Each structure stands twice: as C-alpha cells, then as structure tokens.
Coordinates of C-alpha atoms and ligand atoms in Angstrom, one line a residue:
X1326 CA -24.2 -71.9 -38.3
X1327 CA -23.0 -68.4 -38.3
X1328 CA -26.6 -67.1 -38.0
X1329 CA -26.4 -68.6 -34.1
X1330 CA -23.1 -66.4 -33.4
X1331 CA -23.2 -63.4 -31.2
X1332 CA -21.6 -60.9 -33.4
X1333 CA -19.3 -58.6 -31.3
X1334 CA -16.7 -55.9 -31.4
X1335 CA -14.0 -56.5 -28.8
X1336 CA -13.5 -52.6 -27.2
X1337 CA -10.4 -52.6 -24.8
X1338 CA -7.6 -51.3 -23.1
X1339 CA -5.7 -54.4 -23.9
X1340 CA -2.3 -55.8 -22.3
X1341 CA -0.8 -59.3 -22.0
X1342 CA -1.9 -61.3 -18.9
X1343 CA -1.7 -61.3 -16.0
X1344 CA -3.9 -58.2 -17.4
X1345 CA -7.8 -59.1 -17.7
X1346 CA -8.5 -58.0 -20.9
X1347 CA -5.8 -60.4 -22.6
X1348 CA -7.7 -63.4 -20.2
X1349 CA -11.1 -61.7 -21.5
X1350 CA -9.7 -61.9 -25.2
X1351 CA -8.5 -65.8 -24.8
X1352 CA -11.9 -66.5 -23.5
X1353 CA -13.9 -64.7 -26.8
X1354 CA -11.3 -66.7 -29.3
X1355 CA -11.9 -70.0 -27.4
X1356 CA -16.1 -69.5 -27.7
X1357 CA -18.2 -70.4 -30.8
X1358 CA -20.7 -68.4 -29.5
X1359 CA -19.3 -65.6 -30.7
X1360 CA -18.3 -63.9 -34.1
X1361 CA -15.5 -61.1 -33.6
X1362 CA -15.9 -58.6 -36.4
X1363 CA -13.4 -56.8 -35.0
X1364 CA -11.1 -55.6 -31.9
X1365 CA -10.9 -51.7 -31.0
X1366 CA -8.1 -50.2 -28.2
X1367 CA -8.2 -47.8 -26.2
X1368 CA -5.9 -46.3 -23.8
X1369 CA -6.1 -47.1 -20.1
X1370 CA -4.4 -49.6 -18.3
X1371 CA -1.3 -48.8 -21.0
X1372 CA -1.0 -46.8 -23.8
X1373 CA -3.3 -47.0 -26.9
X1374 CA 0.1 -47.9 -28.7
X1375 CA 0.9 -50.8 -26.1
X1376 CA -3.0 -51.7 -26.5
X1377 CA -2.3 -52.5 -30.1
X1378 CA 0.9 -54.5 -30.5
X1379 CA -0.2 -56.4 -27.3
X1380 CA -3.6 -57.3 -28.8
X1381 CA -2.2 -58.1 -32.4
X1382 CA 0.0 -60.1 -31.2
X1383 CA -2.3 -62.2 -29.0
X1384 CA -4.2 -62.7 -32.2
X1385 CA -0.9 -64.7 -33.3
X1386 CA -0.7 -66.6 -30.7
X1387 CA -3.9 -67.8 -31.0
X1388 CA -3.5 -68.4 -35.0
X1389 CA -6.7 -66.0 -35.7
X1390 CA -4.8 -63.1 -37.2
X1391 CA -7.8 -62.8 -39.4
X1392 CA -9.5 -60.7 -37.3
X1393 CA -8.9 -56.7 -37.8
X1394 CA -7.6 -54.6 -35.1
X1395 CA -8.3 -50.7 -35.2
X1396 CA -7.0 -48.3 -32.9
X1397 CA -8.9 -46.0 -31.0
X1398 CA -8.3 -43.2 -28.9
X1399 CA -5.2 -42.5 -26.9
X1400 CA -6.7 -40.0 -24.4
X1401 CA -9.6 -40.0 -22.2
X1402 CA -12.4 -37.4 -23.8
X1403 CA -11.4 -34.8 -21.6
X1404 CA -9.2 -35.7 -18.5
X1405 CA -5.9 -34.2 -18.8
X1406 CA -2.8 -36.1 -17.5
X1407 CA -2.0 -35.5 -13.8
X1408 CA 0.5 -35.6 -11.3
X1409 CA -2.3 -38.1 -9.6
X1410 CA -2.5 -40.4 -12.6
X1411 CA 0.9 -40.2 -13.3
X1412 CA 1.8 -41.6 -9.6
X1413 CA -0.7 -43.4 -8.9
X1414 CA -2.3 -46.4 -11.7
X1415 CA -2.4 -46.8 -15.1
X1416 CA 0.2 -45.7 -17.7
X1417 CA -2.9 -44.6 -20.6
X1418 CA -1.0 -41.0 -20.4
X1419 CA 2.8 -42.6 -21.2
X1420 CA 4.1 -41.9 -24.9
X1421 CA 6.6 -44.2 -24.7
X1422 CA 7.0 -47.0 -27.1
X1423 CA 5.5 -50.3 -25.8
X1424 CA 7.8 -52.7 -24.7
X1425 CA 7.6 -55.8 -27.1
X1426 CA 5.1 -58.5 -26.2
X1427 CA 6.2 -62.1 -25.2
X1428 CA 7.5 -63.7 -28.6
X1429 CA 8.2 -60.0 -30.5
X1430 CA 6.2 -57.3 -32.0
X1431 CA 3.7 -59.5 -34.2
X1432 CA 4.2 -59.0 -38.1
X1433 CA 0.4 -58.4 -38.1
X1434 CA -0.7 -54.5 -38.5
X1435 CA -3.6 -52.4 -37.4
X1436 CA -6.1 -51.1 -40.0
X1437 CA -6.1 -48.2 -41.1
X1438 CA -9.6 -47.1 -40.5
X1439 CA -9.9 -45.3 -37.2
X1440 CA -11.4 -47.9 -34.4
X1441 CA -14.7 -45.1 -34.3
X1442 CA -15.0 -45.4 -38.0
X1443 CA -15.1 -49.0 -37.8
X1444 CA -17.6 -49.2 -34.7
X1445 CA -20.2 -46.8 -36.7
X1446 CA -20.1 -48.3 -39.9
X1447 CA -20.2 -51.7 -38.5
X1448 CA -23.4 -51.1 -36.1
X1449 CA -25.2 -49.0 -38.5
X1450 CA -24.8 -51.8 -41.5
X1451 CA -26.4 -54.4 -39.5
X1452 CA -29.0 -52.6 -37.7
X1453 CA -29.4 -53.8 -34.0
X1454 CA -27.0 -56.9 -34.8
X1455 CA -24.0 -56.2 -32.7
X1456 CA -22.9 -56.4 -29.5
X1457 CA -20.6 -54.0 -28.0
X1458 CA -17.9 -55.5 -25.7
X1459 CA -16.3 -52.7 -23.9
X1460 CA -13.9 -53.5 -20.9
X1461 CA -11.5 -50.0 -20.9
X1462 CA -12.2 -46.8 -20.8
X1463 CA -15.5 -45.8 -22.4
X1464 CA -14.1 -43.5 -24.7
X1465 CA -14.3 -44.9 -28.0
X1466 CA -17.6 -45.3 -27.6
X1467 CA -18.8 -42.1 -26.7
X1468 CA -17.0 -41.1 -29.8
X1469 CA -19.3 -42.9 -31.8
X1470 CA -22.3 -41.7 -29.9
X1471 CA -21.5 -38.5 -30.6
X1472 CA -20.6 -38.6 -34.0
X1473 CA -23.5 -40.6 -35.4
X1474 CA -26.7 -39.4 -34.1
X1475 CA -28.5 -42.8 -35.3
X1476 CA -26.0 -45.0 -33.4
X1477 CA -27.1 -45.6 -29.9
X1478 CA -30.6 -46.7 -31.2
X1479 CA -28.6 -49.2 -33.8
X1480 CA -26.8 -51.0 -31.2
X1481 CA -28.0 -54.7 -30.0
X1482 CA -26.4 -54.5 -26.2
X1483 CA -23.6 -52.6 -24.5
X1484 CA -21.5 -55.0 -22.1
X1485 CA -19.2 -52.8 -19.9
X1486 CA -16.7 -53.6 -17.1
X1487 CA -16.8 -50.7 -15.3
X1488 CA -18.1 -49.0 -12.5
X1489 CA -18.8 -49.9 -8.8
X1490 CA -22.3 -49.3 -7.0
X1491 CA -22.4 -48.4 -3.5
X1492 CA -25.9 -49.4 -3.3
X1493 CA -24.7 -53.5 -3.6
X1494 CA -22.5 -55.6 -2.1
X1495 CA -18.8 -55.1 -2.4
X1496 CA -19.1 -51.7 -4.0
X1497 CA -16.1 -49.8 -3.4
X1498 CA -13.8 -48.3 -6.1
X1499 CA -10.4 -49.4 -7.2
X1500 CA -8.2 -46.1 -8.1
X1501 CA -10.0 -43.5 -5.7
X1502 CA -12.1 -44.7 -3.0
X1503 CA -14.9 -45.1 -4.8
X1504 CA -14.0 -44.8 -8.2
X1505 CA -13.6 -47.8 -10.2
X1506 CA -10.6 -47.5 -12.8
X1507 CA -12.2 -47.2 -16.4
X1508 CA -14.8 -45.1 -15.5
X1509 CA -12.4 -42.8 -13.5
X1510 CA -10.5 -42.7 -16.4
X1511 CA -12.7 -41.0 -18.8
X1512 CA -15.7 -40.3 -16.4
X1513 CA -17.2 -38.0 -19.3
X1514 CA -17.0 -40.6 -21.4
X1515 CA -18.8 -43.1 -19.2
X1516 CA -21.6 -39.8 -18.5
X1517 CA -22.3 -40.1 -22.3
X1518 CA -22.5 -43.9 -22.7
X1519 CA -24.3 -44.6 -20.0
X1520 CA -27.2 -42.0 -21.1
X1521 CA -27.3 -42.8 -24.5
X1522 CA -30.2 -44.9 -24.6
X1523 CA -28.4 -48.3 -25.7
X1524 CA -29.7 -51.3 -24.0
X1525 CA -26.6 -51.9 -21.1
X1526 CA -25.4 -54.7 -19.0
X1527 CA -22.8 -53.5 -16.5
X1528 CA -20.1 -55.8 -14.8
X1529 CA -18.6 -53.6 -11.9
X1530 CA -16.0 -54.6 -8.9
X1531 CA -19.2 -55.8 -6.8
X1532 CA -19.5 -58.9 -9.4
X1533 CA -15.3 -59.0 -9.4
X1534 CA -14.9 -59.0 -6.2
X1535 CA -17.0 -62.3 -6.1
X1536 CA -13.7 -64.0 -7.7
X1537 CA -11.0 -65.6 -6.6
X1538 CA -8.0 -67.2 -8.7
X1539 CA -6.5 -68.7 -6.3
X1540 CA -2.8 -70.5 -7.2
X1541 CA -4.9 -74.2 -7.4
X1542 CA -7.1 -72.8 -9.8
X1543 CA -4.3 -71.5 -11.6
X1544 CA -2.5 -74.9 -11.7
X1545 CA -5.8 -76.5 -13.3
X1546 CA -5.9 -73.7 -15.6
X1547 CA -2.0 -74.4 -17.2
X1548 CA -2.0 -78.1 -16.4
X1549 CA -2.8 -78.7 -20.1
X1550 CA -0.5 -77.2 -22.8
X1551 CA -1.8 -75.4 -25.4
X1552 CA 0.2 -71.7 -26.7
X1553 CA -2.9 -69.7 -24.6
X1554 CA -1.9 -71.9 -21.4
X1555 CA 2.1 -71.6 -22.0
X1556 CA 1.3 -67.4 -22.5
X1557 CA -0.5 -67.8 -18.9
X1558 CA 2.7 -69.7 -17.7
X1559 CA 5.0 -67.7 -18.5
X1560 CA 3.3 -64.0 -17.4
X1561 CA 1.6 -65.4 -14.6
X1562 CA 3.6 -68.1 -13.0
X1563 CA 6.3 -65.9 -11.6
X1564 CA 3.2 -64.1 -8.9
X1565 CA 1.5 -67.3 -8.2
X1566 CA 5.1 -68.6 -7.5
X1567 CA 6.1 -65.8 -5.6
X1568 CA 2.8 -65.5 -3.6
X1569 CA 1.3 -68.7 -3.3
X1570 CA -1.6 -68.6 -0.8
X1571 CA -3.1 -64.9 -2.4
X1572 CA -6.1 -65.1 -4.6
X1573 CA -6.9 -62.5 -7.3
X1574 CA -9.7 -61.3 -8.6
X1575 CA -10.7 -61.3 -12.3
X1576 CA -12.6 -58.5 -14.1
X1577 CA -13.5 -58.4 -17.6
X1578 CA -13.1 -61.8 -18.2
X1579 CA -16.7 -62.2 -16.2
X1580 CA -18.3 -59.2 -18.6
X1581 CA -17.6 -61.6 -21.7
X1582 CA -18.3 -65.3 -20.2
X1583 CA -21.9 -63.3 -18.8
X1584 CA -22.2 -62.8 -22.7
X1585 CA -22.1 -67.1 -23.3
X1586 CA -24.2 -67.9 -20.0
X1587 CA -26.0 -65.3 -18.6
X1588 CA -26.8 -67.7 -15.5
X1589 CA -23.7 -67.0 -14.5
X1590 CA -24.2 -63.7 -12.9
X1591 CA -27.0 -62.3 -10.8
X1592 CA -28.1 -58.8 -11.9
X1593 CA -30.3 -56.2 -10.5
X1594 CA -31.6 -53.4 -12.5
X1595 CA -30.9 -50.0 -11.5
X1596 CA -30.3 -46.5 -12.4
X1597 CA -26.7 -45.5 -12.8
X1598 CA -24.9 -42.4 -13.8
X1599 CA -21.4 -41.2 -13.3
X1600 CA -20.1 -37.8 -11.5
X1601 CA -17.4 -36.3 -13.3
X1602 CA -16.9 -33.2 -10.9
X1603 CA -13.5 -32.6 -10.2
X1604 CA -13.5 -33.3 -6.6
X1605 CA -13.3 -36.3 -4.1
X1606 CA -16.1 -38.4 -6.0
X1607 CA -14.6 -37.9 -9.8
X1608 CA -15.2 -40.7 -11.8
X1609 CA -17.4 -42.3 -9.1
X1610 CA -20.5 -44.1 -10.1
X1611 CA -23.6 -44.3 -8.8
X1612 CA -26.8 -46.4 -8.6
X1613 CA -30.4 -46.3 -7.3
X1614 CA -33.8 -47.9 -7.6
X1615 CA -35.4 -44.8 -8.6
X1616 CA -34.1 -41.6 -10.3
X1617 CA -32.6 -39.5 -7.3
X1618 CA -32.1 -35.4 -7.8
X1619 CA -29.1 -35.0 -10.2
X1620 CA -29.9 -38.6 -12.0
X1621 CA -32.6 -36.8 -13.8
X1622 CA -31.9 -38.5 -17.3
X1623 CA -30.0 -41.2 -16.5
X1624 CA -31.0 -44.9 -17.6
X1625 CA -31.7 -48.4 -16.4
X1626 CA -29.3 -51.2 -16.6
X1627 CA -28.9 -54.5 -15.8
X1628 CA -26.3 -54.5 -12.9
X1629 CA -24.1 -57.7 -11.9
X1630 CA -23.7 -58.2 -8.3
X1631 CA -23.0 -61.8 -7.8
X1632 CA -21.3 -64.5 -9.9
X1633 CA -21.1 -68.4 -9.6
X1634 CA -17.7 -68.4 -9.2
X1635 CA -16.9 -72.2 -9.8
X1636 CA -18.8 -72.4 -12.5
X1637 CA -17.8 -69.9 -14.4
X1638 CA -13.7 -70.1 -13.9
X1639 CA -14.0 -74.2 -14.5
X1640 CA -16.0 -72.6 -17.8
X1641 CA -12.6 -70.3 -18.2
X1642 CA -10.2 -73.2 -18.1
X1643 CA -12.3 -75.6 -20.3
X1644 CA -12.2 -72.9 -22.7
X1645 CA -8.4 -71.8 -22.4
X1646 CA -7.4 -75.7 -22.8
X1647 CA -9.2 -76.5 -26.1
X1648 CA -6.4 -76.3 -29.0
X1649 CA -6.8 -73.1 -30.9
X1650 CA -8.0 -72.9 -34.3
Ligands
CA2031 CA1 -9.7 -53.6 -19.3

C-alpha cells in the first residue's frame, strides 16, 4: 500500500560507483519502503552537470526512468573556488562537460523546474509528509530554508551524511583534519540547515568508519547478476582487483538503509553546529551534550556513532540482487 511508503526526495552530489551516493541510490530503488518523489543534485564530489547525467542515467539502468530529476545548485552558497579545492578533493568547482556514464549519456532529461522549486512545493503540499535525503553538500537545502519561511516547520525528517563529531568515536574529518567533505564544502550551508529547526538525523564518518567492504563482501555482492550488480562489476572490480586485501568504507549508503531499519545504527543525541570561519577549523563540525559558548542557537540531533555492520551490508546485497522493476 502506498500509504506505508516513506516518501522521500533523493538530495545528492551524485556519481557512478564506486561513488556512495550511486550505491545509496541502488539501495533506495531496491526498497519498497520507500516512495521517491523525486531526485535533486547538487555539486560536490563532481560537478552539478556530471551529478545529473550520472543520476539519470542510473535511473536507466534500473528501468525507473519515471522518477523526475531536478538540478540544483552548482556552487556551494558562498565558498569561492580555491587553489586548495582545486588540488586537493572534489571537482564541484570544474565546468567541464561530464564524461559520459557507463552505457552513454541516458536519453532521459532533467525537469525543468529548479531542484529548490521542486523541494518547496513538494514539502509544503504535503505538510510534514516527506523525508529529506540529503547525502552532498547541504546547499540546496538551505536554499529552500531560506526562500520559504514555512519550510523547515513542514518537513517530516532531515537525513544527512555529513559531518564528523570529535566528541565520539572515530571523529575525525576527511578533506581537512577535521572537516568532513560535504559540510566543508558549503559549511554556510550546513550553519543554516542544521539550525533550522527541522527534526535531523545525522550520519557522520564516526558511523562510516564502522564499515568495511572488504573484496569478499564485494564478491557476494556481484555474485548474482542483475544490471545494478554488472554496473558494480564493471566500476568497482578493477580496485578490488588491483587491491585485494584493502577494505573501504561506505558512507551514504548507511544514511538511507538507517531510513528502512533504524536498528541498524546506534545514535546519541547531541548539539551540533558548524564553524565556517575561514581558518584551520572551516567547515569543521562540532557536537556537545549541552549548548557550549558560541552554540547558542544550535539544535539537537540524533547523531550515529555505531553501525551493525553485517547486518546491514548483507541487507545491501539482498537488496542490490533482487531483479529491478
Ligand atoms: Ca554524497
């Protein structure tokens, strides 16, 4: 019954595997607990453009080309393009033409509504309804925060990937010491999301770094064929083959499987903001039990910290095997 689906739009910085959001997007497509009403990209691992012709065609592959795809911002809020970001991770800044995705450009298009027009007018039709899945950059979202006054208060849940929280386990950043990469990204956009009052479940690298996709688990996962499996061949098999005994860690994918089975994951609630000073801790975030000087305003959240790591990546590869639609 579509009444027991989780209605969600699909907010990401999306590229083919071995990238996570691709392996977060299989996993949605695979689940009936969930109703996509739509997918929104955002720059940040690649381009916004390379975000969109990667996710539309991904859509293809997994014969559900129904669902619409709008595209969102192409620069962070504020964040300029730097020499750093330039050498150092992430392409978001390139204006380059994406390189065509495994199997060609996909004949499917984008909308033409703007990926904020379609988060506003799909959260504030269905009042406290949807479920915002947002595993890039938080700046489509803070777009919509700020253009629609009665937004925040309309939206179900916020599920981000993003962030890492000194306070826990494993809390170290990804780009910058202790900055994780989406966050760092658009920092002011994570500021304004994370304040805006709507009820937020954060995955950061503490609950990552409890992963491991090791080469066996990787042979499980492809040892069926389906065209999801045969994509995960042929962009992933070439590292696993090259280094066989490293693991690697998965990321968004665990913000969307917490969504089906929250048992998965082991939360703490906390207080987190994010500094976006332009010094050593830019883009860092931070989290406390109580409101420390500084935090004044920021909000609680549900924080993941730990994950049942077989359970959830023998939940992936169930998932990833069934035929698609
Ligand atoms: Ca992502």
């Amino acid at each position: 019954m579509a009444q027991d689906r989780i209605p969600i739009i699909f907010d990401t910085d999306f590229v083919m595997p071995p990238h996570d959001d691709s392996m977060a997007l299989m996993l949605a497509l695979q689940s009936p607990e969930f109703e996509i009403l739509g997918i929104t990209t955002v720059a940040g691992n690649e381009s916004v453009e390379r975000a969109t012709s990667d996710a539309l065609r991904m859509l293809e592959i997994a014969n559900q080309a129904a669902i619409p795809v709008y595209v969102g911002a192409n620069m962070p809020l504020v964040h300029a393009k730097s020499d750093y970001a330039v050498r150092n991770y992430g392409n978001w800044h390139s204006d380059e033409s994406p390189e065509a995705p495994p199997g060609g450009f996909a004949t499917k298009k984008a909308e033409d509504e703007s990926a904020v027009s379609f988060i506003i007018r799909t959260v504030m039709s269905q009042p406290q309804q949807v479920t915002l899945v947002a595993i890039g950059p938080l700046t489509n979202i803070a777009q919509a925060i700020r253009n629609e006054p009665g937004f925040a208060k309309n939206v179900k849940r916020l599920v981000i990937m993003g962030g890492a929280v000194a306070l826990l386990p494993d809390g170290a950043g990804n780009i910058t010491p202790n900055a994780e990469f989406n966050f760092w990204v658009d920092p002011e956009a994570a500021y304004v999301t994370l304040r805006s009052g709507i009820p937020i479940e954060l995955s950061p690298l503490n609950v990552s770094r409890k992963s491991a996709l090791t080469k066996d688990w990787y042979d499980k996962m492809v040892a069926v064929d389906t065209p999801l499996t045969r994509l995960l061949k042929t962009t992933m098999g070439e590292r696993f083959e090259a280094e066989p005994d490293r693991s690697w860690f998965m990321y968004d994918q665990i913000a969307v499987a917490s969504i089906i089975d929250p048992s998965l994951v082991t939360t703490e609630r906390l207080y987190v903001d994010v500094n976006f000073d332009h010094g050593i801790s830019y883009g860092v975030s931070v989290g406390g039990q109580d409101i420390w000087p500084g935090a004044e305003g920021a909000q609680q959240m549900d924080v993941q910290f730990d994950l049942d790591w077989p359970r959830f990546i023998e939940m992936f590869i169930e998932r990833v095997q069934k035929p698609v639609k």
